[in-house]
Amino acid sequence: HTHTGILLNKKKIERSKEMQTEINELTFIGKAFPNGMMDANGTFAAANQELEADPAFQAFVKEAGLAGQRASLIVFGPENFMYWYGVIAPKDSEVSGLLKFSLPSARVFQEEETANAAYFDLPLNFELPRFLDEAGDLGSDFQAQLEENPNPYILRQLDLGSKKLTKSLYLPVSQN
């Protein structure tokens, strides 16, 4: 039995190497909500609704041709985290009534799956551990090094048309 365990683990490590990729700088546009806004079920459904109902957001995505895109970003701090909901947009996007967050180019662990808009309303306390677990050692390192990590981000992007969900775990800048 232990032999299969070792093999599986090795597979998981190789897989996590395969799933690493470099991503360019990105600009996130939307709204930020403190973790205190999370509801009793561990979701930010109300926050997501608030942004979807915001005319400034709807006007922006329409004008920018991003109506079919959504994204959420979790920015971890030592004690808490900020939850962002919105879209990834061109760097020079003009926004009013919305916030902008610049993500650096970085190495990430990335995974793709199929999902729909309701995905962002799932409980984070279920979704995030699942993703960190999929990332294997990288997920454990991410959690262990949160305070030193200059990029403590988890980005999730969804194409509403193709239902392609891309989850990215920003990796700590390697020391070597």
mmCIF file of N, CA and C in Angstrom, residues 80-133:
data_model
loop_
_atom_site.group_PDB
_atom_site.id
_atom_site.type_symbol
_atom_site.label_atom_id
_atom_site.label_comp_id
_atom_site.label_asym_id
_atom_site.label_seq_id
_atom_site.Cartn_x
_atom_site.Cartn_y
_atom_site.Cartn_z
ATOM 1 N N ASN A 80 -5.720 38.758 8.137
ATOM 2 C CA ASN A 80 -6.990 38.625 7.436
ATOM 3 C C ASN A 80 -6.771 38.664 5.931
ATOM 4 N N PHE A 81 -7.845 38.809 5.176
ATOM 5 C CA PHE A 81 -7.673 38.893 3.731
ATOM 6 C C PHE A 81 -8.697 39.844 3.132
ATOM 7 N N MET A 82 -8.416 40.293 1.908
ATOM 8 C CA MET A 82 -9.360 41.113 1.156
ATOM 9 C C MET A 82 -9.862 40.258 0.008
ATOM 10 N N TYR A 83 -11.148 40.374 -0.258
ATOM 11 C CA TYR A 83 -11.753 39.645 -1.354
ATOM 12 C C TYR A 83 -12.116 40.666 -2.429
ATOM 13 N N TRP A 84 -11.595 40.458 -3.628
ATOM 14 C CA TRP A 84 -11.911 41.342 -4.750
ATOM 15 C C TRP A 84 -12.802 40.596 -5.717
ATOM 16 N N TYR A 85 -13.739 41.327 -6.307
ATOM 17 C CA TYR A 85 -14.591 40.733 -7.330
ATOM 18 C C TYR A 85 -14.678 41.727 -8.478
ATOM 19 N N GLY A 86 -14.570 41.237 -9.702
ATOM 20 C CA GLY A 86 -14.613 42.133 -10.849
ATOM 21 C C GLY A 86 -14.140 41.436 -12.111
ATOM 22 N N VAL A 87 -13.213 42.100 -12.816
ATOM 23 C CA VAL A 87 -12.677 41.545 -14.061
ATOM 24 C C VAL A 87 -11.194 41.881 -14.195
ATOM 25 N N ILE A 88 -10.519 41.099 -15.034
ATOM 26 C CA ILE A 88 -9.152 41.432 -15.436
ATOM 27 C C ILE A 88 -9.308 42.277 -16.693
ATOM 28 N N ALA A 89 -8.684 43.456 -16.696
ATOM 29 C CA ALA A 89 -8.883 44.395 -17.791
ATOM 30 C C ALA A 89 -7.543 44.934 -18.299
ATOM 31 N N PRO A 90 -7.552 45.570 -19.466
ATOM 32 C CA PRO A 90 -6.311 46.178 -19.963
ATOM 33 C C PRO A 90 -5.765 47.193 -18.959
ATOM 34 N N LYS A 91 -4.429 47.267 -18.915
ATOM 35 C CA LYS A 91 -3.728 48.099 -17.946
ATOM 36 C C LYS A 91 -4.187 49.558 -17.956
ATOM 37 N N ASP A 92 -4.414 50.099 -19.141
ATOM 38 C CA ASP A 92 -4.726 51.528 -19.239
ATOM 39 C C ASP A 92 -6.221 51.824 -19.162
ATOM 40 N N SER A 93 -6.994 50.860 -18.635
ATOM 41 C CA SER A 93 -8.444 51.069 -18.522
ATOM 42 C C SER A 93 -8.755 52.270 -17.633
ATOM 43 N N GLU A 94 -9.654 53.117 -18.116
ATOM 44 C CA GLU A 94 -10.108 54.260 -17.325
ATOM 45 C C GLU A 94 -11.294 53.784 -16.493
ATOM 46 N N VAL A 95 -11.216 53.949 -15.198
ATOM 47 C CA VAL A 95 -12.344 53.515 -14.378
ATOM 48 C C VAL A 95 -12.798 54.634 -13.455
ATOM 49 N N SER A 96 -14.112 54.717 -13.268
ATOM 50 C CA SER A 96 -14.602 55.644 -12.243
ATOM 51 C C SER A 96 -15.603 54.877 -11.409
ATOM 52 N N GLY A 97 -15.492 55.053 -10.112
ATOM 53 C CA GLY A 97 -16.396 54.364 -9.201
ATOM 54 C C GLY A 97 -15.988 52.921 -8.922
ATOM 55 N N LEU A 98 -14.834 52.509 -9.470
ATOM 56 C CA LEU A 98 -14.340 51.150 -9.226
ATOM 57 C C LEU A 98 -12.896 51.231 -8.780
ATOM 58 N N LEU A 99 -12.395 50.141 -8.222
ATOM 59 C CA LEU A 99 -11.008 50.115 -7.764
ATOM 60 C C LEU A 99 -10.145 49.309 -8.735
ATOM 61 N N LYS A 100 -8.866 49.643 -8.715
ATOM 62 C CA LYS A 100 -7.897 48.982 -9.587
ATOM 63 C C LYS A 100 -6.829 48.323 -8.717
ATOM 64 N N PHE A 101 -6.415 47.132 -9.075
ATOM 65 C CA PHE A 101 -5.348 46.454 -8.330
ATOM 66 C C PHE A 101 -4.377 45.887 -9.359
ATOM 67 N N SER A 102 -3.087 46.232 -9.224
ATOM 68 C CA SER A 102 -2.102 45.730 -10.188
ATOM 69 C C SER A 102 -1.434 44.479 -9.661
ATOM 70 N N LEU A 103 -1.512 43.433 -10.457
ATOM 71 C CA LEU A 103 -0.856 42.175 -10.100
ATOM 72 C C LEU A 103 0.455 42.094 -10.863
ATOM 73 N N PRO A 104 1.530 41.696 -10.189
ATOM 74 C CA PRO A 104 2.839 41.635 -10.845
ATOM 75 C C PRO A 104 2.951 40.421 -11.769
ATOM 76 N N SER A 105 3.936 40.460 -12.655
ATOM 77 C CA SER A 105 4.176 39.240 -13.428
ATOM 78 C C SER A 105 4.785 38.267 -12.424
ATOM 79 N N ALA A 106 4.446 37.008 -12.524
ATOM 80 C CA ALA A 106 4.869 36.059 -11.497
ATOM 81 C C ALA A 106 4.786 34.635 -12.010
ATOM 82 N N ARG A 107 5.320 33.748 -11.185
ATOM 83 C CA ARG A 107 5.200 32.330 -11.447
ATOM 84 C C ARG A 107 3.988 31.857 -10.651
ATOM 85 N N VAL A 108 3.123 31.099 -11.293
ATOM 86 C CA VAL A 108 1.923 30.645 -10.606
ATOM 87 C C VAL A 108 1.695 29.162 -10.820
ATOM 88 N N PHE A 109 0.960 28.589 -9.893
ATOM 89 C CA PHE A 109 0.449 27.226 -10.080
ATOM 90 C C PHE A 109 -0.946 27.463 -10.632
ATOM 91 N N GLN A 110 -1.233 26.846 -11.777
ATOM 92 C CA GLN A 110 -2.500 27.119 -12.424
ATOM 93 C C GLN A 110 -3.284 25.852 -12.689
ATOM 94 N N GLU A 111 -4.579 25.963 -12.539
ATOM 95 C CA GLU A 111 -5.443 24.822 -12.791
ATOM 96 C C GLU A 111 -6.691 25.323 -13.507
ATOM 97 N N GLU A 112 -7.187 24.506 -14.423
ATOM 98 C CA GLU A 112 -8.395 24.902 -15.145
ATOM 99 C C GLU A 112 -9.499 23.904 -14.885
ATOM 100 N N GLU A 113 -10.714 24.397 -14.820
ATOM 101 C CA GLU A 113 -11.867 23.508 -14.709
ATOM 102 C C GLU A 113 -13.063 24.200 -15.352
ATOM 103 N N THR A 114 -14.182 23.513 -15.376
ATOM 104 C CA THR A 114 -15.385 24.090 -15.947
ATOM 105 C C THR A 114 -16.278 24.570 -14.817
ATOM 106 N N ALA A 115 -16.810 25.778 -14.954
ATOM 107 C CA ALA A 115 -17.661 26.330 -13.899
ATOM 108 C C ALA A 115 -18.585 27.371 -14.511
ATOM 109 N N ASN A 116 -19.571 27.798 -13.737
ATOM 110 C CA ASN A 116 -20.419 28.886 -14.206
ATOM 111 C C ASN A 116 -20.378 30.027 -13.189
ATOM 112 N N ALA A 117 -21.149 31.068 -13.433
ATOM 113 C CA ALA A 117 -21.086 32.276 -12.602
ATOM 114 C C ALA A 117 -21.326 31.988 -11.124
ATOM 115 N N ALA A 118 -22.117 30.952 -10.828
ATOM 116 C CA ALA A 118 -22.420 30.629 -9.432
ATOM 117 C C ALA A 118 -21.172 30.173 -8.672
ATOM 118 N N TYR A 119 -20.121 29.822 -9.401
ATOM 119 C CA TYR A 119 -18.882 29.366 -8.766
ATOM 120 C C TYR A 119 -18.365 30.373 -7.739
ATOM 121 N N PHE A 120 -18.452 31.657 -8.056
ATOM 122 C CA PHE A 120 -17.921 32.683 -7.152
ATOM 123 C C PHE A 120 -18.738 32.829 -5.874
ATOM 124 N N ASP A 121 -19.924 32.204 -5.860
ATOM 125 C CA ASP A 121 -20.748 32.258 -4.650
ATOM 126 C C ASP A 121 -20.538 31.027 -3.755
ATOM 127 N N LEU A 122 -19.642 30.133 -4.149
ATOM 128 C CA LEU A 122 -19.370 28.951 -3.317
ATOM 129 C C LEU A 122 -18.603 29.376 -2.072
ATOM 130 N N PRO A 123 -18.757 28.620 -0.973
ATOM 131 C CA PRO A 123 -18.027 28.963 0.260
ATOM 132 C C PRO A 123 -16.511 28.906 0.047
ATOM 133 N N LEU A 124 -15.841 29.989 0.411
ATOM 134 C CA LEU A 124 -14.382 30.048 0.258
ATOM 135 C C LEU A 124 -13.703 29.027 1.155
ATOM 136 N N ASN A 125 -14.278 28.791 2.331
ATOM 137 C CA ASN A 125 -13.635 27.864 3.266
ATOM 138 C C ASN A 125 -13.705 26.420 2.761
ATOM 139 N N PHE A 126 -14.398 26.232 1.634
ATOM 140 C CA PHE A 126 -14.430 24.918 0.991
ATOM 141 C C PHE A 126 -13.574 24.979 -0.281
ATOM 142 N N GLU A 127 -13.754 26.034 -1.047
ATOM 143 C CA GLU A 127 -13.072 26.196 -2.331
ATOM 144 C C GLU A 127 -11.558 26.373 -2.200
ATOM 145 N N LEU A 128 -11.133 27.255 -1.275
ATOM 146 C CA LEU A 128 -9.695 27.546 -1.178
ATOM 147 C C LEU A 128 -8.878 26.354 -0.698
ATOM 148 N N PRO A 129 -9.306 25.671 0.386
ATOM 149 C CA PRO A 129 -8.530 24.498 0.810
ATOM 150 C C PRO A 129 -8.444 23.443 -0.304
ATOM 151 N N ARG A 130 -9.517 23.315 -1.075
ATOM 152 C CA ARG A 130 -9.525 22.333 -2.166
ATOM 153 C C ARG A 130 -8.451 22.698 -3.199
ATOM 154 N N PHE A 131 -8.377 23.972 -3.540
ATOM 155 C CA PHE A 131 -7.386 24.417 -4.529
ATOM 156 C C PHE A 131 -5.964 24.294 -3.974
ATOM 157 N N LEU A 132 -5.777 24.679 -2.715
ATOM 158 C CA LEU A 132 -4.444 24.576 -2.102
ATOM 159 C C LEU A 132 -4.014 23.119 -2.037
ATOM 160 N N ASP A 133 -4.973 22.241 -1.817
ATOM 161 C CA ASP A 133 -4.687 20.812 -1.772
ATOM 162 C C ASP A 133 -4.279 20.311 -3.163
#
